[in-house]
């Protein structure tokens, strides 16, 4: 029989609720405090996507000699797109899917094709990676570094893709 | 990642977050969010489904152009296909609660040993 979501509950999973319950079951009494804001900064684009230099940001990491590269903010060349990325230490649904296809979370090839077909101006020469951290202070330092790289590269639009 | 998007918007870069953890991204508050209702791991589309991945990328590009204000969420129309995954992530029930408690105790013991070793150095 086809599995259907229970209409008595919202269909989109609440990862805040699930993780709080899951770690409480492990005996951790103090729940994680998620970043919470009621406002959000907004920059209107000045360049249409068809003329924009588009950069990607990922939470995955390059693989070096079969291991994860050091877990700090990084920039890496967009071409050729990596054939594998390190995702094993990230939280994703390991029982339901896999991350063997890099394009399913870091679409560098698709972005490059979009540039070739004129759907974007160009794919930025490098992409950026940011570690998932529990410290918001450290994440902000990483954000400043990525901002500085985006300025250097003349990026017009950033697509951020957490796993 | 949403904090990074907020910072980039603050210093003048338009952003789109593509992700599958709707509540986490919306609670942080970002300018533009393309929500793909998939199991965590493949926010840009099913593995090796190039047509779906292209559609999702194009939706993100359209969202960049069309959102007129912050906190704009668009839910991508693509479907994962089945819904079984919704009930299996971070599952807690009477079948596994004892095992989760045991894993938690084991982890805390390990962390205590690491802490004591560090203090000895």
mmCIF file of C-alpha atoms in Angstrom:
data_model
loop_
_atom_site.group_PDB
_atom_site.id
_atom_site.type_symbol
_atom_site.label_atom_id
_atom_site.label_comp_id
_atom_site.label_asym_id
_atom_site.label_seq_id
_atom_site.Cartn_x
_atom_site.Cartn_y
_atom_site.Cartn_z
ATOM 1 C CA UNK A 1 0.000 0.000 0.000
ATOM 2 C CA UNK A 2 1.271 3.485 -0.821
ATOM 3 C CA UNK A 3 2.491 5.360 2.234
ATOM 4 C CA UNK A 4 0.652 8.687 2.628
ATOM 5 C CA UNK A 5 1.447 11.462 5.109
ATOM 6 C CA UNK A 6 -1.031 11.782 7.984
ATOM 7 C CA UNK A 7 -3.142 14.876 7.211
ATOM 8 C CA UNK A 8 -3.501 15.524 10.949
ATOM 9 C CA UNK A 9 0.160 16.688 10.867
ATOM 10 C CA UNK A 10 1.999 19.180 8.656
ATOM 11 C CA UNK A 11 3.709 17.354 5.789
ATOM 12 C CA UNK A 12 6.997 19.293 5.849
ATOM 13 C CA UNK A 13 9.113 17.765 8.625
ATOM 14 C CA UNK A 14 10.130 20.004 11.507
ATOM 15 C CA UNK A 15 13.808 19.309 12.016
ATOM 16 C CA UNK A 16 13.799 21.570 15.068
ATOM 17 C CA UNK A 17 11.172 19.360 16.729
ATOM 18 C CA UNK A 18 12.660 16.066 15.502
ATOM 19 C CA UNK A 19 16.194 16.816 16.672
ATOM 20 C CA UNK A 20 15.065 18.145 20.068
ATOM 21 C CA UNK A 21 13.094 14.938 20.689
ATOM 22 C CA UNK A 22 15.877 12.719 19.322
ATOM 23 C CA UNK A 23 18.636 14.187 21.493
ATOM 24 C CA UNK A 24 16.346 14.298 24.539
ATOM 25 C CA UNK A 25 15.917 10.532 24.029
ATOM 26 C CA UNK A 26 19.727 10.256 24.205
ATOM 27 C CA UNK A 27 19.594 11.980 27.605
ATOM 28 C CA UNK A 28 20.642 15.481 26.549
ATOM 29 C CA UNK A 29 18.444 17.779 28.611
ATOM 30 C CA UNK A 30 19.437 21.155 27.194
ATOM 31 C CA UNK A 31 18.106 21.540 23.644
ATOM 32 C CA UNK A 32 20.050 23.261 20.876
ATOM 33 C CA UNK A 33 19.158 26.931 20.436
ATOM 34 C CA UNK A 34 18.492 27.576 16.752
ATOM 35 C CA UNK A 35 19.271 30.901 15.091
ATOM 36 C CA UNK A 36 15.989 32.823 15.300
ATOM 37 C CA UNK A 37 15.188 36.105 13.595
ATOM 38 C CA UNK A 38 11.966 37.886 12.811
ATOM 39 C CA UNK A 39 13.466 40.138 10.173
ATOM 40 C CA UNK A 40 15.802 39.400 7.252
ATOM 41 C CA UNK A 41 18.148 41.623 5.247
ATOM 42 C CA UNK A 42 17.303 41.936 1.549
ATOM 43 C CA UNK A 43 19.334 43.115 -1.431
ATOM 44 C CA UNK A 44 17.463 43.609 -4.705
ATOM 45 C CA UNK A 45 19.472 42.269 -7.655
ATOM 46 C CA UNK A 46 20.844 44.906 -10.012
ATOM 47 C CA UNK A 47 21.841 42.355 -12.668
ATOM 48 C CA UNK A 48 19.347 39.901 -14.237
ATOM 49 C CA UNK A 49 20.332 36.211 -13.921
ATOM 50 C CA UNK A 50 21.039 36.096 -17.682
ATOM 51 C CA UNK A 51 23.926 38.525 -17.139
ATOM 52 C CA UNK A 52 24.882 37.539 -13.580
ATOM 53 C CA UNK A 53 28.036 35.888 -12.289
ATOM 54 C CA UNK A 54 26.572 33.171 -10.049
ATOM 55 C CA UNK A 55 28.440 31.482 -7.184
ATOM 56 C CA UNK A 56 27.492 28.404 -5.152
ATOM 57 C CA UNK A 57 28.085 27.816 -1.430
ATOM 58 C CA UNK A 58 27.953 24.284 0.004
ATOM 59 C CA UNK A 59 28.241 22.578 3.392
ATOM 60 C CA UNK A 60 30.056 19.600 1.816
ATOM 61 C CA UNK A 61 33.851 19.289 1.692
ATOM 62 C CA UNK A 62 36.406 18.251 -0.918
ATOM 63 C CA UNK A 63 37.872 14.769 -0.594
ATOM 64 C CA UNK A 64 41.664 14.608 -0.324
ATOM 65 C CA UNK A 65 43.284 11.140 -0.342
ATOM 66 C CA UNK A 66 39.956 9.582 0.587
ATOM 67 C CA UNK A 67 39.542 11.848 3.612
ATOM 68 C CA UNK A 68 37.660 15.065 4.276
ATOM 69 C CA UNK A 69 39.737 18.205 3.683
ATOM 70 C CA UNK A 70 40.232 20.357 6.822
ATOM 71 C CA UNK A 71 36.914 21.550 8.230
ATOM 72 C CA UNK A 72 37.279 25.275 7.674
ATOM 73 C CA UNK A 73 35.814 27.780 5.229
ATOM 74 C CA UNK A 74 37.279 27.237 1.725
ATOM 75 C CA UNK A 75 37.179 28.255 -1.940
ATOM 76 C CA UNK A 76 37.720 25.674 -4.708
ATOM 77 C CA UNK A 77 37.733 25.815 -8.535
ATOM 78 C CA UNK A 78 34.322 25.281 -10.174
ATOM 79 C CA UNK A 79 35.859 23.543 -13.200
ATOM 80 C CA UNK A 80 36.134 20.685 -13.540
ATOM 81 C CA UNK A 81 33.282 19.950 -11.109
ATOM 82 C CA UNK A 82 34.365 17.518 -8.348
ATOM 83 C CA UNK A 83 33.222 13.933 -8.920
ATOM 84 C CA UNK A 84 32.859 13.355 -5.176
ATOM 85 C CA UNK A 85 32.514 15.425 -2.020
ATOM 86 C CA UNK A 86 32.772 14.435 1.640
ATOM 87 C CA UNK A 87 29.331 14.351 3.279
ATOM 88 C CA UNK A 88 29.566 11.425 5.720
ATOM 89 C CA UNK A 89 29.857 13.626 8.813
ATOM 90 C CA UNK A 90 26.883 15.838 7.904
ATOM 91 C CA UNK A 91 23.296 15.332 9.060
ATOM 92 C CA UNK A 92 21.280 14.015 6.152
ATOM 93 C CA UNK A 93 18.796 11.204 5.712
ATOM 94 C CA UNK A 94 21.217 8.305 5.327
ATOM 95 C CA UNK A 95 18.446 5.702 5.523
ATOM 96 C CA UNK A 96 16.407 7.201 2.675
ATOM 97 C CA UNK A 97 18.902 8.453 0.097
ATOM 98 C CA UNK A 98 22.594 8.807 -0.805
ATOM 99 C CA UNK A 99 24.968 11.584 -1.850
ATOM 100 C CA UNK A 100 26.843 9.749 -4.622
ATOM 101 C CA UNK A 101 25.589 12.284 -7.176
ATOM 102 C CA UNK A 102 27.320 15.592 -6.369
ATOM 103 C CA UNK A 103 24.910 17.456 -8.671
ATOM 104 C CA UNK A 104 22.055 16.626 -6.276
ATOM 105 C CA UNK A 105 23.497 19.064 -3.703
ATOM 106 C CA UNK A 106 26.257 21.019 -5.511
ATOM 107 C CA UNK A 107 25.033 21.643 -9.095
ATOM 108 C CA UNK A 108 28.253 22.981 -10.637
ATOM 109 C CA UNK A 109 27.743 21.093 -13.894
ATOM 110 C CA UNK A 110 24.148 22.338 -14.183
ATOM 111 C CA UNK A 111 25.341 25.886 -13.473
ATOM 112 C CA UNK A 112 28.004 25.604 -16.128
ATOM 113 C CA UNK A 113 25.404 24.351 -18.638
ATOM 114 C CA UNK A 114 23.132 27.262 -17.657
ATOM 115 C CA UNK A 115 26.009 29.600 -18.548
ATOM 116 C CA UNK A 116 26.668 27.817 -21.865
ATOM 117 C CA UNK A 117 22.970 28.125 -22.754
ATOM 118 C CA UNK A 118 22.720 31.804 -21.727
ATOM 119 C CA UNK A 119 20.355 31.187 -18.792
ATOM 120 C CA UNK A 120 22.941 32.875 -16.535
ATOM 121 C CA UNK A 121 25.810 35.231 -17.375
ATOM 122 C CA UNK A 122 28.501 32.919 -16.035
ATOM 123 C CA UNK A 123 29.303 30.410 -13.337
ATOM 124 C CA UNK A 124 31.814 31.914 -10.897
ATOM 125 C CA UNK A 125 35.317 30.536 -11.363
ATOM 126 C CA UNK A 126 35.222 29.058 -7.853
ATOM 127 C CA UNK A 127 32.673 27.804 -5.359
ATOM 128 C CA UNK A 128 32.749 28.200 -1.607
ATOM 129 C CA UNK A 129 32.324 25.841 1.323
ATOM 130 C CA UNK A 130 31.334 26.573 4.876
ATOM 131 C CA UNK A 131 31.438 24.105 7.769
ATOM 132 C CA UNK A 132 28.269 23.429 9.737
ATOM 133 C CA UNK A 133 29.121 24.735 13.187
ATOM 134 C CA UNK A 134 27.303 24.901 16.495
ATOM 135 C CA UNK A 135 28.853 28.339 17.132
ATOM 136 C CA UNK A 136 27.040 31.216 15.442
ATOM 137 C CA UNK A 137 30.052 33.457 16.197
ATOM 138 C CA UNK A 138 32.366 31.173 14.172
ATOM 139 C CA UNK A 139 29.813 30.923 11.359
ATOM 140 C CA UNK A 140 29.732 34.729 11.136
ATOM 141 C CA UNK A 141 33.534 34.774 10.722
ATOM 142 C CA UNK A 142 33.137 32.258 7.864
ATOM 143 C CA UNK A 143 30.397 34.446 6.343
ATOM 144 C CA UNK A 144 32.753 37.442 6.298
ATOM 145 C CA UNK A 145 35.370 35.394 4.468
ATOM 146 C CA UNK A 146 32.859 34.254 1.833
ATOM 147 C CA UNK A 147 31.664 37.841 1.426
ATOM 148 C CA UNK A 148 35.212 38.954 0.828
ATOM 149 C CA UNK A 149 35.754 36.210 -1.810
ATOM 150 C CA UNK A 150 32.489 37.190 -3.517
ATOM 151 C CA UNK A 151 33.714 40.801 -3.747
ATOM 152 C CA UNK A 152 37.062 39.703 -5.183
ATOM 153 C CA UNK A 153 35.308 37.605 -7.842
ATOM 154 C CA UNK A 154 32.651 40.167 -8.780
ATOM 155 C CA UNK A 155 29.804 37.811 -7.889
ATOM 156 C CA UNK A 156 26.270 39.073 -8.643
ATOM 157 C CA UNK A 157 24.171 36.277 -7.153
ATOM 158 C CA UNK A 158 24.879 33.583 -4.554
ATOM 159 C CA UNK A 159 23.039 30.268 -4.270
ATOM 160 C CA UNK A 160 23.560 28.682 -0.849
ATOM 161 C CA UNK A 161 22.792 24.979 -0.613
ATOM 162 C CA UNK A 162 22.960 23.252 2.782
ATOM 163 C CA UNK A 163 22.671 19.459 2.637
ATOM 164 C CA UNK B 1 24.263 28.402 6.162
ATOM 165 C CA UNK B 2 21.260 30.725 6.559
ATOM 166 C CA UNK B 3 23.424 33.020 8.699
ATOM 167 C CA UNK B 4 25.896 33.223 5.817
ATOM 168 C CA UNK B 5 23.046 34.148 3.448
ATOM 169 C CA UNK B 6 21.901 36.884 5.847
ATOM 170 C CA UNK B 7 25.413 38.338 6.039
ATOM 171 C CA UNK B 8 25.794 38.335 2.243
ATOM 172 C CA UNK B 9 22.471 40.162 1.843
ATOM 173 C CA UNK B 10 23.565 42.670 4.459
ATOM 174 C CA UNK B 11 26.714 43.560 2.513
ATOM 175 C CA UNK B 12 24.931 43.782 -0.854
ATOM 176 C CA UNK B 13 24.828 40.311 -2.462
ATOM 177 C CA UNK B 14 21.418 38.890 -3.462
ATOM 178 C CA UNK B 15 21.088 35.263 -2.338
ATOM 179 C CA UNK B 16 18.829 32.250 -2.698
ATOM 180 C CA UNK B 17 18.963 29.364 -0.213
ATOM 181 C CA UNK B 18 17.998 25.991 -1.734
ATOM 182 C CA UNK B 19 17.176 23.542 1.040
ATOM 183 C CA UNK B 20 14.932 20.869 2.510
ATOM 184 C CA UNK B 21 14.836 21.855 6.208
ATOM 185 C CA UNK B 22 12.020 24.350 5.950
ATOM 186 C CA UNK B 23 11.652 25.251 9.618
ATOM 187 C CA UNK B 24 15.391 25.705 10.229
ATOM 188 C CA UNK B 25 15.842 28.128 7.311
ATOM 189 C CA UNK B 26 12.621 30.056 7.966
ATOM 190 C CA UNK B 27 13.329 30.384 11.678
ATOM 191 C CA UNK B 28 16.732 31.909 10.887
ATOM 192 C CA UNK B 29 15.090 34.221 8.350
ATOM 193 C CA UNK B 30 16.572 34.622 4.871
ATOM 194 C CA UNK B 31 15.809 36.836 1.887
ATOM 195 C CA UNK B 32 14.813 34.086 -0.589
ATOM 196 C CA UNK B 33 14.313 30.384 0.045
ATOM 197 C CA UNK B 34 13.539 27.662 -2.487
ATOM 198 C CA UNK B 35 12.151 24.814 -0.396
ATOM 199 C CA UNK B 36 12.453 21.325 -1.855
ATOM 200 C CA UNK B 37 10.367 18.881 0.185
ATOM 201 C CA UNK B 38 12.842 16.008 -0.023
ATOM 202 C CA UNK B 39 14.748 13.926 2.511
ATOM 203 C CA UNK B 40 17.868 15.802 3.667
ATOM 204 C CA UNK B 41 20.825 15.175 1.350
ATOM 205 C CA UNK B 42 19.635 16.070 -2.157
ATOM 206 C CA UNK B 43 18.144 19.591 -2.027
ATOM 207 C CA UNK B 44 18.820 20.088 -5.754
ATOM 208 C CA UNK B 45 16.855 17.048 -6.904
ATOM 209 C CA UNK B 46 16.862 13.260 -6.917
ATOM 210 C CA UNK B 47 20.297 11.739 -7.568
ATOM 211 C CA UNK B 48 21.029 11.453 -11.309
ATOM 212 C CA UNK B 49 17.677 13.026 -12.276
ATOM 213 C CA UNK B 50 19.198 15.729 -14.481
ATOM 214 C CA UNK B 51 15.829 17.054 -15.701
ATOM 215 C CA UNK B 52 14.574 17.597 -12.140
ATOM 216 C CA UNK B 53 17.886 19.146 -11.070
ATOM 217 C CA UNK B 54 17.764 21.585 -13.985
ATOM 218 C CA UNK B 55 14.185 22.607 -13.129
ATOM 219 C CA UNK B 56 15.146 23.255 -9.509
ATOM 220 C CA UNK B 57 18.174 25.344 -10.464
ATOM 221 C CA UNK B 58 16.021 27.364 -12.860
ATOM 222 C CA UNK B 59 13.412 27.900 -10.125
ATOM 223 C CA UNK B 60 16.142 29.300 -7.849
ATOM 224 C CA UNK B 61 17.258 31.683 -10.613
ATOM 225 C CA UNK B 62 13.675 32.826 -11.188
ATOM 226 C CA UNK B 63 13.213 33.367 -7.466
ATOM 227 C CA UNK B 64 16.316 35.572 -7.420
ATOM 228 C CA UNK B 65 14.715 37.786 -10.006
ATOM 229 C CA UNK B 66 11.088 37.823 -8.821
ATOM 230 C CA UNK B 67 11.128 37.986 -4.992
ATOM 231 C CA UNK B 68 10.043 41.505 -4.022
ATOM 232 C CA UNK B 69 10.851 41.330 -0.324
ATOM 233 C CA UNK B 70 12.667 39.348 2.369
ATOM 234 C CA UNK B 71 11.482 36.020 3.805
ATOM 235 C CA UNK B 72 10.120 34.895 0.429
ATOM 236 C CA UNK B 73 9.702 31.115 0.407
ATOM 237 C CA UNK B 74 8.788 29.237 -2.752
ATOM 238 C CA UNK B 75 8.045 25.529 -2.479
ATOM 239 C CA UNK B 76 9.354 23.689 -5.539
ATOM 240 C CA UNK B 77 6.576 21.607 -7.155
ATOM 241 C CA UNK B 78 8.831 18.594 -7.732
ATOM 242 C CA UNK B 79 8.004 15.518 -5.651
ATOM 243 C CA UNK B 80 10.348 12.901 -4.177
ATOM 244 C CA UNK B 81 7.854 10.258 -5.242
ATOM 245 C CA UNK B 82 7.105 8.339 -2.066
ATOM 246 C CA UNK B 83 6.595 9.595 1.484
ATOM 247 C CA UNK B 84 8.102 6.726 3.482
ATOM 248 C CA UNK B 85 11.140 8.832 4.419
ATOM 249 C CA UNK B 86 8.995 11.270 6.411
ATOM 250 C CA UNK B 87 8.484 8.812 9.255
ATOM 251 C CA UNK B 88 12.007 7.384 9.502
ATOM 252 C CA UNK B 89 14.327 10.362 10.156
ATOM 253 C CA UNK B 90 15.462 10.685 13.797
ATOM 254 C CA UNK B 91 12.776 8.190 14.746
ATOM 255 C CA UNK B 92 12.049 7.801 18.455
ATOM 256 C CA UNK B 93 9.567 5.122 19.538
ATOM 257 C CA UNK B 94 9.262 2.292 22.009
ATOM 258 C CA UNK B 95 11.275 0.005 19.729
ATOM 259 C CA UNK B 96 14.439 2.114 19.842
ATOM 260 C CA UNK B 97 14.179 4.325 22.955
ATOM 261 C CA UNK B 98 16.382 2.028 25.085
ATOM 262 C CA UNK B 99 18.999 1.836 22.367
ATOM 263 C CA UNK B 100 19.043 5.661 22.051
ATOM 264 C CA UNK B 101 19.457 6.034 25.837
ATOM 265 C CA UNK B 102 22.348 3.554 25.770
ATOM 266 C CA UNK B 103 24.012 5.416 22.866
ATOM 267 C CA UNK B 104 23.645 8.707 24.773
ATOM 268 C CA UNK B 105 25.246 7.243 27.929
ATOM 269 C CA UNK B 106 28.091 5.790 25.868
ATOM 270 C CA UNK B 107 28.727 9.118 24.145
ATOM 271 C CA UNK B 108 28.789 11.056 27.424
ATOM 272 C CA UNK B 109 31.238 8.549 28.922
ATOM 273 C CA UNK B 110 33.458 8.938 25.854
ATOM 274 C CA UNK B 111 33.275 12.747 26.084
ATOM 275 C CA UNK B 112 34.211 12.568 29.801
ATOM 276 C CA UNK B 113 37.293 10.448 28.986
ATOM 277 C CA UNK B 114 38.324 12.898 26.237
ATOM 278 C CA UNK B 115 37.870 15.824 28.660
ATOM 279 C CA UNK B 116 39.893 14.166 31.434
ATOM 280 C CA UNK B 117 42.655 13.227 29.002
ATOM 281 C CA UNK B 118 42.795 16.837 27.760
ATOM 282 C CA UNK B 119 42.984 18.131 31.362
ATOM 283 C CA UNK B 120 45.878 15.755 32.090
ATOM 284 C CA UNK B 121 47.905 17.087 29.156
#
